[in-house]
Short mmCIF file of C-alpha atoms and ligand atoms in Angstrom, two decimals:
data_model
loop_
_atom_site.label_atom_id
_atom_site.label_comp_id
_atom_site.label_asym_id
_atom_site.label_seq_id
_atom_site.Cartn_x
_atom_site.Cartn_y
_atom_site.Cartn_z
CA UNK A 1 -8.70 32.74 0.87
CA UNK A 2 -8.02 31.67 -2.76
CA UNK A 3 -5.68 34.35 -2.91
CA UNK A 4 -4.15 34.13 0.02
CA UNK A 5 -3.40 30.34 -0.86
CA UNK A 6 -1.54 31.38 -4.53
CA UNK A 7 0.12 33.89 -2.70
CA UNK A 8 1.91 31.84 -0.37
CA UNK A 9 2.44 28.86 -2.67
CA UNK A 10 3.59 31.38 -5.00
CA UNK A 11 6.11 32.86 -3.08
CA UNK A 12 7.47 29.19 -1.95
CA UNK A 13 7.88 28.43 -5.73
CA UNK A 14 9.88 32.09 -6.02
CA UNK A 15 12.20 31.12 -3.16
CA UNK A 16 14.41 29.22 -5.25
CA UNK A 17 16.01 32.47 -6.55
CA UNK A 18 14.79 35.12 -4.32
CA UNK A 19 15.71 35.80 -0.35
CA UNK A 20 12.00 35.24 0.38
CA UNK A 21 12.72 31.50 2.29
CA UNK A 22 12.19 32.22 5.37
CA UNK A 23 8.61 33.96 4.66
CA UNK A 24 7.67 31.29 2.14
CA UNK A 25 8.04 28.53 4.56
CA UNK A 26 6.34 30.81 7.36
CA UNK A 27 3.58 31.10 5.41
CA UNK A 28 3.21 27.24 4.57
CA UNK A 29 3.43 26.66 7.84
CA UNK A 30 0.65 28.62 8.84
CA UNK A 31 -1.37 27.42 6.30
CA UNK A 32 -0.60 24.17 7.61
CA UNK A 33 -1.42 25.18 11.52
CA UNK A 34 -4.79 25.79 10.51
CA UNK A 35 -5.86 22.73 8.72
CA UNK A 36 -4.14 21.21 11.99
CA UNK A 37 -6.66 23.44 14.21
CA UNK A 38 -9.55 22.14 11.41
CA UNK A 39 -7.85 18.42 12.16
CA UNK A 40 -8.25 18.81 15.75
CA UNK A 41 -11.51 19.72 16.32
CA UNK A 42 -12.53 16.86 14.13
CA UNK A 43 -10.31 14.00 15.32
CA UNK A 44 -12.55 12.88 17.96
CA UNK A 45 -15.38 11.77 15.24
CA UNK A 46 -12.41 10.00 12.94
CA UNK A 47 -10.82 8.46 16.33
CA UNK A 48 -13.85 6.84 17.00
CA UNK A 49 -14.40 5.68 13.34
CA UNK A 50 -10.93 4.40 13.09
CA UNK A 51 -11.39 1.80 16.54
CA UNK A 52 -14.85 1.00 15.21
CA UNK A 53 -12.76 -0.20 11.59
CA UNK A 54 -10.34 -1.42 13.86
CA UNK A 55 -11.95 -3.75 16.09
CA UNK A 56 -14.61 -4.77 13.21
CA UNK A 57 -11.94 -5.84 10.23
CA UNK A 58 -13.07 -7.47 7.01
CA UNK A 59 -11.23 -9.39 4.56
CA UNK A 60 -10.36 -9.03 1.15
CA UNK A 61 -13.78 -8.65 -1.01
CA UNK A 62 -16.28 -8.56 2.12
CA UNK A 63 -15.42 -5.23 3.15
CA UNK A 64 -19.43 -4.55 3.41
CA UNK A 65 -19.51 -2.96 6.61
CA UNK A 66 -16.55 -1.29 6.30
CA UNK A 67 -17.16 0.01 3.21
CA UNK A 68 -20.76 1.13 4.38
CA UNK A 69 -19.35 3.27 7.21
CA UNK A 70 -17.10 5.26 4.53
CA UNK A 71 -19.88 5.68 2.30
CA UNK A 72 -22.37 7.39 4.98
CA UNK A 73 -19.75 9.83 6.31
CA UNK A 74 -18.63 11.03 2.66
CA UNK A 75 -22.61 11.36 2.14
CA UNK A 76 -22.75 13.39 5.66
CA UNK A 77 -20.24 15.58 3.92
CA UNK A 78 -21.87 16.06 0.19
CA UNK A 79 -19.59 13.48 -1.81
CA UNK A 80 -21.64 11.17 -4.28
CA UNK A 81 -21.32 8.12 -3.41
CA UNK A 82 -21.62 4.76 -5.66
CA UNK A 83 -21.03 1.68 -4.07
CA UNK A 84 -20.18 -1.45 -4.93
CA UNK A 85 -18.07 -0.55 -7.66
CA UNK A 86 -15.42 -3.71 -8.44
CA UNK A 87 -18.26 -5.49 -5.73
CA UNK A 88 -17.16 -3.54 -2.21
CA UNK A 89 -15.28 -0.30 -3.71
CA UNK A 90 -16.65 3.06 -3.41
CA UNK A 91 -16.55 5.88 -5.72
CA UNK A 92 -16.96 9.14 -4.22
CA UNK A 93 -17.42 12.39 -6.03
CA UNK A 94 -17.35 16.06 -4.87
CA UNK A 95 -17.83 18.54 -7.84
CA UNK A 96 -16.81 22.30 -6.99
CA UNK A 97 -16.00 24.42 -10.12
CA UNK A 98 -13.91 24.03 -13.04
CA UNK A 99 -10.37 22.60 -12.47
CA UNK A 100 -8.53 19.08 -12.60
CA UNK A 101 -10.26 16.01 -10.96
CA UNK A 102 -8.07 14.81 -7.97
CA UNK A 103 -8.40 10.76 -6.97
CA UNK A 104 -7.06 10.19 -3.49
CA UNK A 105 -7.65 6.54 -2.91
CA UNK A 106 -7.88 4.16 0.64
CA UNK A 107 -7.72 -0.12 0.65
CA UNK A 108 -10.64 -1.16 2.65
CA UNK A 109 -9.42 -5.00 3.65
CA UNK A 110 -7.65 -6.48 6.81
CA UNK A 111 -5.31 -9.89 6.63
CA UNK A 112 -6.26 -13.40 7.81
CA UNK A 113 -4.48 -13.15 11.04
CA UNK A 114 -4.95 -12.56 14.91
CA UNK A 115 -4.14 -9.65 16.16
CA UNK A 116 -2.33 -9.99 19.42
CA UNK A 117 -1.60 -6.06 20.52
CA UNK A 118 -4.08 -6.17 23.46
CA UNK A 119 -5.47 -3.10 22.44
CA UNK A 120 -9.00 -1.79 24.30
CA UNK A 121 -10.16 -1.96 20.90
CA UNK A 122 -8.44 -4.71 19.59
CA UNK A 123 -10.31 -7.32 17.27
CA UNK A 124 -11.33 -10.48 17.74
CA UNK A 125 -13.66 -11.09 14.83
CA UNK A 126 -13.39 -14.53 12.77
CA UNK A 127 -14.58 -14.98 9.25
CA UNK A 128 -14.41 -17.98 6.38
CA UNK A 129 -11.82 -17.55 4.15
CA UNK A 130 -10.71 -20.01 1.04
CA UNK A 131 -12.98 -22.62 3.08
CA UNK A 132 -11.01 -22.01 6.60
CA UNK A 133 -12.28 -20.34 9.59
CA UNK A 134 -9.72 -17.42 10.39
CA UNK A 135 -8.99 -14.32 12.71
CA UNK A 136 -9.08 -11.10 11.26
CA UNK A 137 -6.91 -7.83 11.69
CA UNK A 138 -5.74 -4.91 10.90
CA UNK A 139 -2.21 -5.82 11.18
CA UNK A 140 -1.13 -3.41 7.75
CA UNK A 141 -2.86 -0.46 8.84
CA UNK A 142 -5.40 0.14 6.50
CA UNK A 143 -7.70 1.41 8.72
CA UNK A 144 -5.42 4.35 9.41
CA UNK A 145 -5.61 5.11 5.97
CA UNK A 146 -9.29 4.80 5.76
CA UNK A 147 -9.84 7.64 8.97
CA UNK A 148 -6.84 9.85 7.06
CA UNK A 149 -9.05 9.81 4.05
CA UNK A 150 -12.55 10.77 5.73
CA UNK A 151 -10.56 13.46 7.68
CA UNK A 152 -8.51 14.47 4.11
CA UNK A 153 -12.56 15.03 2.70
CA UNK A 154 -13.54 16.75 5.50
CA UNK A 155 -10.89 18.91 5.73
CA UNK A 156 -10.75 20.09 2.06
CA UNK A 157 -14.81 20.41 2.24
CA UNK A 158 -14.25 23.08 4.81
CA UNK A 159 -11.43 24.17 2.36
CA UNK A 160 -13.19 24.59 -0.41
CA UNK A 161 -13.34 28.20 -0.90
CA UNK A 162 -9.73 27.73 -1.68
CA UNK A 163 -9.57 25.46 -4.67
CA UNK A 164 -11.68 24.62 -7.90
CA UNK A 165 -11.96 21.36 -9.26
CA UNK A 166 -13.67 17.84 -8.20
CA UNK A 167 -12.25 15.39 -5.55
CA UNK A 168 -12.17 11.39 -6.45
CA UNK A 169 -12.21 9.81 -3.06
CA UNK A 170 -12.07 6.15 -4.08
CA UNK A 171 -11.97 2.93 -1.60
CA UNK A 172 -10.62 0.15 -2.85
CA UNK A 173 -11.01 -3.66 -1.67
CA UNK A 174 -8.72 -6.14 -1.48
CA UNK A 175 -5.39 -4.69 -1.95
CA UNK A 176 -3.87 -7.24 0.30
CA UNK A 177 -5.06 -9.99 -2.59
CA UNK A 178 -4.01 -7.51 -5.17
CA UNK A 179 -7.13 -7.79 -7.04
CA UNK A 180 -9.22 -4.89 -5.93
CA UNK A 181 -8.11 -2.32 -7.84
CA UNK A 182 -8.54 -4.62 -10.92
CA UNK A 183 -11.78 -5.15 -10.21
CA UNK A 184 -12.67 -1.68 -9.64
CA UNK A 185 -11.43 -0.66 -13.26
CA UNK A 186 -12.90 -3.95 -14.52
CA UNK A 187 -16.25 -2.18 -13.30
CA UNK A 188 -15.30 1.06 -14.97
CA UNK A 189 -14.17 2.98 -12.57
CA UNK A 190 -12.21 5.64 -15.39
CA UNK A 191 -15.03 5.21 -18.17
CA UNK A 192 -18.71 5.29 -15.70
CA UNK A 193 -16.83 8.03 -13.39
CA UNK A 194 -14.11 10.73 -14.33
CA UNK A 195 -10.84 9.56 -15.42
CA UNK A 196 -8.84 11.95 -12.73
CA UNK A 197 -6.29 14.29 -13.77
CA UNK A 198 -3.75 12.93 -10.92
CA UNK A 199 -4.20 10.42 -8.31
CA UNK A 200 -2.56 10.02 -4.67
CA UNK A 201 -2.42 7.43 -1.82
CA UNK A 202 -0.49 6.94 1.45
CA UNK A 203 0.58 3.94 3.68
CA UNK A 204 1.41 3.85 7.00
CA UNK A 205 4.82 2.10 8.30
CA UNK A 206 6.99 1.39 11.13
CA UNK A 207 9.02 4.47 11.81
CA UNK A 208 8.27 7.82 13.28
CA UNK A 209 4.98 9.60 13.48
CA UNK A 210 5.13 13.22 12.23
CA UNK A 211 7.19 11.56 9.12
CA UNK A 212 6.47 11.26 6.00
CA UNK A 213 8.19 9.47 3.32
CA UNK A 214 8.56 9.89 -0.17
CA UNK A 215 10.21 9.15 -3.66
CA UNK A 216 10.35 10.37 -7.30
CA UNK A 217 10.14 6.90 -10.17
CA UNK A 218 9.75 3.40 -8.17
CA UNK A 219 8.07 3.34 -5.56
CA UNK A 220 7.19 -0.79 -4.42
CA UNK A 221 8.11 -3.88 -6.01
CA UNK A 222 6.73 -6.00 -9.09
CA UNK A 223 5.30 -9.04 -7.61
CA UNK A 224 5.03 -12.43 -8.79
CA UNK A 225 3.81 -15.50 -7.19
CA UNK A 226 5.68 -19.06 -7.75
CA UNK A 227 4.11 -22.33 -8.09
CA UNK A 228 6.65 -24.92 -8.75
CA UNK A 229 5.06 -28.99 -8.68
CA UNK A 230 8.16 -31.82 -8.69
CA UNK A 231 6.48 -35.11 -9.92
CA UNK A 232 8.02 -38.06 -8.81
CA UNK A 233 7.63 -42.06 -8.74
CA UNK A 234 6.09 -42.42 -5.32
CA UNK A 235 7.20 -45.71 -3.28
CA UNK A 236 8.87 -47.14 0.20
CA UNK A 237 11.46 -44.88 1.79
CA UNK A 238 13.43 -48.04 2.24
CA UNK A 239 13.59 -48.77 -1.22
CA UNK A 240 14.53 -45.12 -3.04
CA UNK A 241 16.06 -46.97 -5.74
CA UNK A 242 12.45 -47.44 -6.94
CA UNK A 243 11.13 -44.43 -6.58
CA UNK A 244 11.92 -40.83 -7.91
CA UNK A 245 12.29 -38.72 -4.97
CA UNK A 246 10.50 -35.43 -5.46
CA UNK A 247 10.97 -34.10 -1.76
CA UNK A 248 14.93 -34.55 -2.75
CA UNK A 249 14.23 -32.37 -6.11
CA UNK A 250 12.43 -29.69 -3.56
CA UNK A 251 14.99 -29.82 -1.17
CA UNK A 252 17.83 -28.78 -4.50
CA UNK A 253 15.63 -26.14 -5.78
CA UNK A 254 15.19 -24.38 -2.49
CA UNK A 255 18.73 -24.40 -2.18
CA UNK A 256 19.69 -24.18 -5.85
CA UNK A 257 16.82 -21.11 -6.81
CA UNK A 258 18.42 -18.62 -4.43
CA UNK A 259 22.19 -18.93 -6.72
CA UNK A 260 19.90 -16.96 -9.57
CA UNK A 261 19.76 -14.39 -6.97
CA UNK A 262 23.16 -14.12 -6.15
CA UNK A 263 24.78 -15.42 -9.76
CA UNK A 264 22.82 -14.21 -11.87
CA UNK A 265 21.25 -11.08 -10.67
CA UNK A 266 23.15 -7.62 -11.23
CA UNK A 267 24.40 -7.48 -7.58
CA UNK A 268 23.12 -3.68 -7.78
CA UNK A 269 19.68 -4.28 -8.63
CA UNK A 270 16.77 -5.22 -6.25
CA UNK A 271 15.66 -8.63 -6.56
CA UNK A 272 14.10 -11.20 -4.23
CA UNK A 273 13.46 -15.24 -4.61
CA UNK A 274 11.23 -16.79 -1.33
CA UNK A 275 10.11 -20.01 -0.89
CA UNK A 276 7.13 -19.66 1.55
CA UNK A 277 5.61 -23.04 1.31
CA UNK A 278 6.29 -26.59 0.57
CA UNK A 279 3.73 -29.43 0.56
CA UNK A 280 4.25 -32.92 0.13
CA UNK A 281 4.23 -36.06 2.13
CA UNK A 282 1.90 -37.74 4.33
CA UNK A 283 4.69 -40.34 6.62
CA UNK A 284 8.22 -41.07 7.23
CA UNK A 285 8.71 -44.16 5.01
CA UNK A 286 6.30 -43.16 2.25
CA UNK A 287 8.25 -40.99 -0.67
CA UNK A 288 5.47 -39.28 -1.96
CA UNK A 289 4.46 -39.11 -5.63
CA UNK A 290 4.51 -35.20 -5.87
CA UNK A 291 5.48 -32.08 -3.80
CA UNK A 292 4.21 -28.50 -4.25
CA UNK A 293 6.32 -25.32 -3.88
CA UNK A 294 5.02 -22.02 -3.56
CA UNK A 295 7.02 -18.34 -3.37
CA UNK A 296 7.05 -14.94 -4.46
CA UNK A 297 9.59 -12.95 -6.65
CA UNK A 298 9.98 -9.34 -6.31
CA UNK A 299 12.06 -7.23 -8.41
CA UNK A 300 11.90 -3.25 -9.22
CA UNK A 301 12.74 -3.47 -13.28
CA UNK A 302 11.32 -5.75 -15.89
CA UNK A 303 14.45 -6.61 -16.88
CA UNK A 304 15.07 -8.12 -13.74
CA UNK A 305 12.55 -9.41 -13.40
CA UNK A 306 12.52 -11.23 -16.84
CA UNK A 307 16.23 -12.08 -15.60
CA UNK A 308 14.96 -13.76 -12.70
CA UNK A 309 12.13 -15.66 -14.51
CA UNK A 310 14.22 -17.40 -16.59
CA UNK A 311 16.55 -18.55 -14.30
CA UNK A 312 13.97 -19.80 -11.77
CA UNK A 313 12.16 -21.78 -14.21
CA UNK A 314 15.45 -22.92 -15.78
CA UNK A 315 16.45 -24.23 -12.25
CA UNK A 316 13.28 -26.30 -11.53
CA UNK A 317 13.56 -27.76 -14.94
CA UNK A 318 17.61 -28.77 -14.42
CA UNK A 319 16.59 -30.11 -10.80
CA UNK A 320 14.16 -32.47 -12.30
CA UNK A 321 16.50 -33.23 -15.08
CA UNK A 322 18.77 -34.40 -12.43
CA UNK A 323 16.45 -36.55 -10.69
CA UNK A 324 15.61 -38.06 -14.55
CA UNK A 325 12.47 -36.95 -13.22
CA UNK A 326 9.67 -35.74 -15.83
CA UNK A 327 9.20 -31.85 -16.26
CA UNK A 328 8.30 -29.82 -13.26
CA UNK A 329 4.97 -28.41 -13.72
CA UNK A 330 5.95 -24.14 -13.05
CA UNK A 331 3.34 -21.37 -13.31
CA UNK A 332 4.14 -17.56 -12.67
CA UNK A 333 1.40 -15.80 -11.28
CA UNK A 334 1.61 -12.01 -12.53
CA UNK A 335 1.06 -9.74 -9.55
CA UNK A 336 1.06 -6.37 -8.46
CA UNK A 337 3.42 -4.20 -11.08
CA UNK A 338 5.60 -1.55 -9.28
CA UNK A 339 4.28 1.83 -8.45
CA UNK A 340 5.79 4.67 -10.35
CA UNK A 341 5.61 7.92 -9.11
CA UNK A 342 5.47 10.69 -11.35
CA UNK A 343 8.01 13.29 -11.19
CA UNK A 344 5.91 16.39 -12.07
CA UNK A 345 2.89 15.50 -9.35
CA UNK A 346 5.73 14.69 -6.77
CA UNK A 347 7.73 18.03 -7.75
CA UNK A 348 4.16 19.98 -7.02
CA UNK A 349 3.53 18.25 -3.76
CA UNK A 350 7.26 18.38 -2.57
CA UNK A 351 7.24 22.10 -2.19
CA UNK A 352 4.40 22.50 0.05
CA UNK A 353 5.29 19.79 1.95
CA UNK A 354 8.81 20.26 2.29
CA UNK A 355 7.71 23.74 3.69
CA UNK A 356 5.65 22.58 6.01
CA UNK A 357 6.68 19.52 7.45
CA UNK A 358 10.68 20.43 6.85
CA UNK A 359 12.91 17.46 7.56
CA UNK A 360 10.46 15.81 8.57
CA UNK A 361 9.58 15.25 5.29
CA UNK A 362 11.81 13.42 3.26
CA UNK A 363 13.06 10.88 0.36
CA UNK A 364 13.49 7.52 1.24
CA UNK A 365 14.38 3.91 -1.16
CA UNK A 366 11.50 2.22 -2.44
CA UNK A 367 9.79 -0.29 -0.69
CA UNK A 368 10.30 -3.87 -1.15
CA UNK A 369 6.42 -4.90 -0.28
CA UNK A 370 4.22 -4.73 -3.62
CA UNK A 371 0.63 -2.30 -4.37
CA UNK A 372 -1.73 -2.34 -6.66
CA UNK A 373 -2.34 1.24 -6.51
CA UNK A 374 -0.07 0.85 -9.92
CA UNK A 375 -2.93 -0.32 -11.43
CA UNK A 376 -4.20 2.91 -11.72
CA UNK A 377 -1.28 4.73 -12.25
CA UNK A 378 -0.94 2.30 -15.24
CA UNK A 379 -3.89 3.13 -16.95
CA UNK A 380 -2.65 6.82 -17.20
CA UNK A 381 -3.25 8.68 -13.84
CA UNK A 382 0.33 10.54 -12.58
CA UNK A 383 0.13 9.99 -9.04
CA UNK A 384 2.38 10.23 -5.63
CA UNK A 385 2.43 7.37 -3.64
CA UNK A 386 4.02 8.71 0.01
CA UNK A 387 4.55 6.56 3.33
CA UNK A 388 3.54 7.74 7.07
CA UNK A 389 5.22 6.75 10.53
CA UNK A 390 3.14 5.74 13.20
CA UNK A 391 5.31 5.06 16.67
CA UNK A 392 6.27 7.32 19.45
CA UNK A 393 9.95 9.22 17.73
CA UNK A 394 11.66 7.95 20.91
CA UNK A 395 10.77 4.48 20.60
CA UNK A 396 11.65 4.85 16.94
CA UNK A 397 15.25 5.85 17.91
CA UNK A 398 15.32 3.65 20.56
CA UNK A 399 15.03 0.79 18.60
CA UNK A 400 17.11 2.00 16.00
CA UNK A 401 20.20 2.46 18.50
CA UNK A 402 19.74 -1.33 19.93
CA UNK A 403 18.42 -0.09 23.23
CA UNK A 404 14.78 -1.08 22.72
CA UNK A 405 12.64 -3.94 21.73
CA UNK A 406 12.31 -4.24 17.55
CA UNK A 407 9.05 -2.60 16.56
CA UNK A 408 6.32 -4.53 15.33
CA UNK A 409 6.52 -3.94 11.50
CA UNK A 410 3.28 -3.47 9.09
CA UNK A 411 1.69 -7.19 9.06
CA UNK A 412 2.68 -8.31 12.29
CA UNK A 413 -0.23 -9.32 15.34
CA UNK A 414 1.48 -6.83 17.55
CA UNK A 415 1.39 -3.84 14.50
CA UNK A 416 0.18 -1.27 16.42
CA UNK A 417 0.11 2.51 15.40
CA UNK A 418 -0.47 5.57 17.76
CA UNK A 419 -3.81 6.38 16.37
CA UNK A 420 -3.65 10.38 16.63
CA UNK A 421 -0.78 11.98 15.32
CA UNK A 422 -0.64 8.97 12.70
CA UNK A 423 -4.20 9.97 11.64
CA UNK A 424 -3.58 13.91 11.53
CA UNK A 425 -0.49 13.52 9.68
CA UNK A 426 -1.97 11.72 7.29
CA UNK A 427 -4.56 14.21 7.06
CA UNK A 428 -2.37 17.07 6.56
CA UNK A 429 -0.34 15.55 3.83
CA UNK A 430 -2.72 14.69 2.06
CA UNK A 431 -4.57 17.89 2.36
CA UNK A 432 -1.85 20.15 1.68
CA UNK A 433 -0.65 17.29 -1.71
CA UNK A 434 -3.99 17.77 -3.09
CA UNK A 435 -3.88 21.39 -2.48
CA UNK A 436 -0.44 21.92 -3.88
CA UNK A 437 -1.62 20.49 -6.97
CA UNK A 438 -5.05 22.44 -7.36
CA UNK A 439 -3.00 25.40 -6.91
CA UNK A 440 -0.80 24.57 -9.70
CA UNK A 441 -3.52 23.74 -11.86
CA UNK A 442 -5.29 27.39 -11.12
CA UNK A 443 -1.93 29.06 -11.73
CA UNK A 444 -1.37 27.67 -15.09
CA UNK A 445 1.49 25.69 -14.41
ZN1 LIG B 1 -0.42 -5.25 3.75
ZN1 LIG B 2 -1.16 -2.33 3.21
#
């Protein structure tokens, strides 16, 4: 089987020059039907693993159930597992031969929110978080990715006769905080266990099952939080004479912050300024003593984003100045850094899945939301970051023309994917990436 995997990725890798297309892809294809057949026959374990994630969500950092249920059925299927690496992450290790070590990583966290799909297995689970009782969901999809990446093991277990090497199945907490993956390295996740050779990871999003997604260089934003507080002179709203207004200084700098954006900025280059929060104030004729501002800024280059930096914090300082109000207390909150992809594990994976998934598989912009899967990549493991679509193609198109209802997008209550071909595409991109590059490896290229 070994051989008759080289053979056919072989001959795809040929068909650049020679008139062997046709067969190349034909063969791909085939190889692909039968993980598919492999997919199918396991689906109904991973379908009812994914509602069970589904409609029992945890939070950033008390993924312990969650993380629990990965780490029995990679056990069931002769990974070693560690848990409780970076507190809920899980390690999990399959050795088979001599070749490069392969990560392939899933987040393990849902969002603070209520899900509102009225799914059968929908969830309605509360927890405490930051000191507040909240709702807990799914709403980004992350338990598609966990049942892709149970179903990815599985299927290259079964596989294994045709590849040498050791698989890094890692699951990560808290991505939606973008401090899991952090704290997994923090807990030495590349010095106590194999620093892999190449890394991947997928996320699901709002467009057409059956797709995938995909993109050489950036692949999601840099992300930086904003924390902008305007002291004042608090007083009587009938006497502003006597006070220093800070909710007027908030009010500018909402306004004022967005002409970095469009003044500043290179009009070409990505770069975004929200304000998502503003607190100050307790009555109408009370001008308060202080008001709080918080936003994020997300930009694809550094020197954007350095760009943008300097304006922001030179227009809270100029609003206060304005005011004759004292210095504006500003802290920039380093987030996630942009995911890179790089170019030689994307050209390896492209092939194969160009050939079998065909147009279907294709490059797309980066993504404006931010990952700290570039955490990893940043501390020297090439990877390929790819997206999946999860809604019915028709309802994709629908939408798209104007003639049906917008579709829920990834953190919205009513996010709701179609569980099975989501979850088998997943599982057959993955598969065939990690093959692709095990076949390289073996090949000497
Ligand atoms: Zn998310
Ligand atoms: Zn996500």
């Amino acid at each position: 089987m070994t051989r008759f995997l080289a053979t056919l990725l072989a001959s795809a890798a040929l068909c650049a020059c020679l008139p062997l297309r046709a067969h190349a892809e034909l063969d791909v294809v085939s190889l692909k039907n039968s993980i598919e057949k492999s997919v199918e026959s396991d689906y109904p374990k991973l379908e009812a693993l994914y509602k069970d994630i589904h409609a029992h969500p945890e939070i950033a950092f008390q993924e312990e159930k969650t993380a629990a249920k990965l780490a029995a059925e990679m056990r069931a299927l002769g990974f070693e597992v560690t848990e409780h690496v970076g507190k809920t992450g899980l390690v999990a290790i399959y050795k088979n031969g001599d070749g490069p070590t392969i990560m392939v990583r899933t987040e393990l966290d849902a969002l603070p929110m209520e899900e509102k799909t009225g799914l059968s297995y929908a969830s309605h689970d509360k927890t405490v978080w930051e000191g507040r009782e909240t709702f807990v969901a799914h709403s980004c999809g992350h338990d598609i990715h966990m049942a892709s990446w149970v179903g990815t093991a599985e299927t290259l277990v079964g596989l294994k006769e045709q590849w040498h090497g050791t698989l890094m199945f890692i699951a990560q907490p808290a991505e939606e905080t973008v401090s899991g993956a952090k704290a997994m390295l923090a807990d030495g996740l590349f010095t106590r266990f194999p620093k892999p050779d190449f890394g991947f990871a997928l996320h699901d999003g709002p467009f057409a099952y059956g797709t995938v997604l995909y993109r050489v260089g950036i692949g999601s934003s840099n992300s930086d939080s904003l924390y902008v507080k305007f002291h004042g002179r608090g007083g009587h709203g009938a006497r502003p004479e006597a006070t220093i207004d800070p909710v007027m200084m908030a009010a500018r700098f909402v306004v004022d912050v967005q002409s970095v954006v469009s003044r500043e900025k290179d009009p070409s280059e990505f770069g975004i300024v929200s304000i998502g929060a503003i607190h100050g104030g307790t009555a109408e004729n009370i001008i308060p003593d202080d008001v709080l501002l918080l936003g994020t800024i997300r930009t694809f280059k550094p020197e954007v984003r350095a760009k943008m930096l300097a304006g922001i914090e030179r227009t809270a300082k100029a609003v206060a100045t304005m005011s004759n109000a004292p210095e504006p207390e500003i802290k920039i909150i380093e987030g996630a850094k942009a995911v890179i992809n790089d170019p030689g594990v994307v050209g390896m994976a492209e092939k194969v899945l160009k050939a079998a998934f065909g147009d279907k598989f294709r490059p797309s912009p980066p993504g404006t939301p931010s990952e700290d899967f570039s955490e990893f990549v940043n501390a020297g493991v090439p990877s390929m970051f790819f997206n999946i679509g999860v809604y019915e193609p028709e309802r994709v198109a629908a939408a798209r023309a104007g003639n049906g209802s917008q579709l829920p997008v990834n953190h919205s209550p009513l996010f709701a994917p179609v569980p099975k071909p989501t979850i088998e595409t997943g599982v057959e991109a993955m598969t065939l990436a990690v093959l692709s590059v095990f076949d390289q490896h073996a090949r000497g290229q």
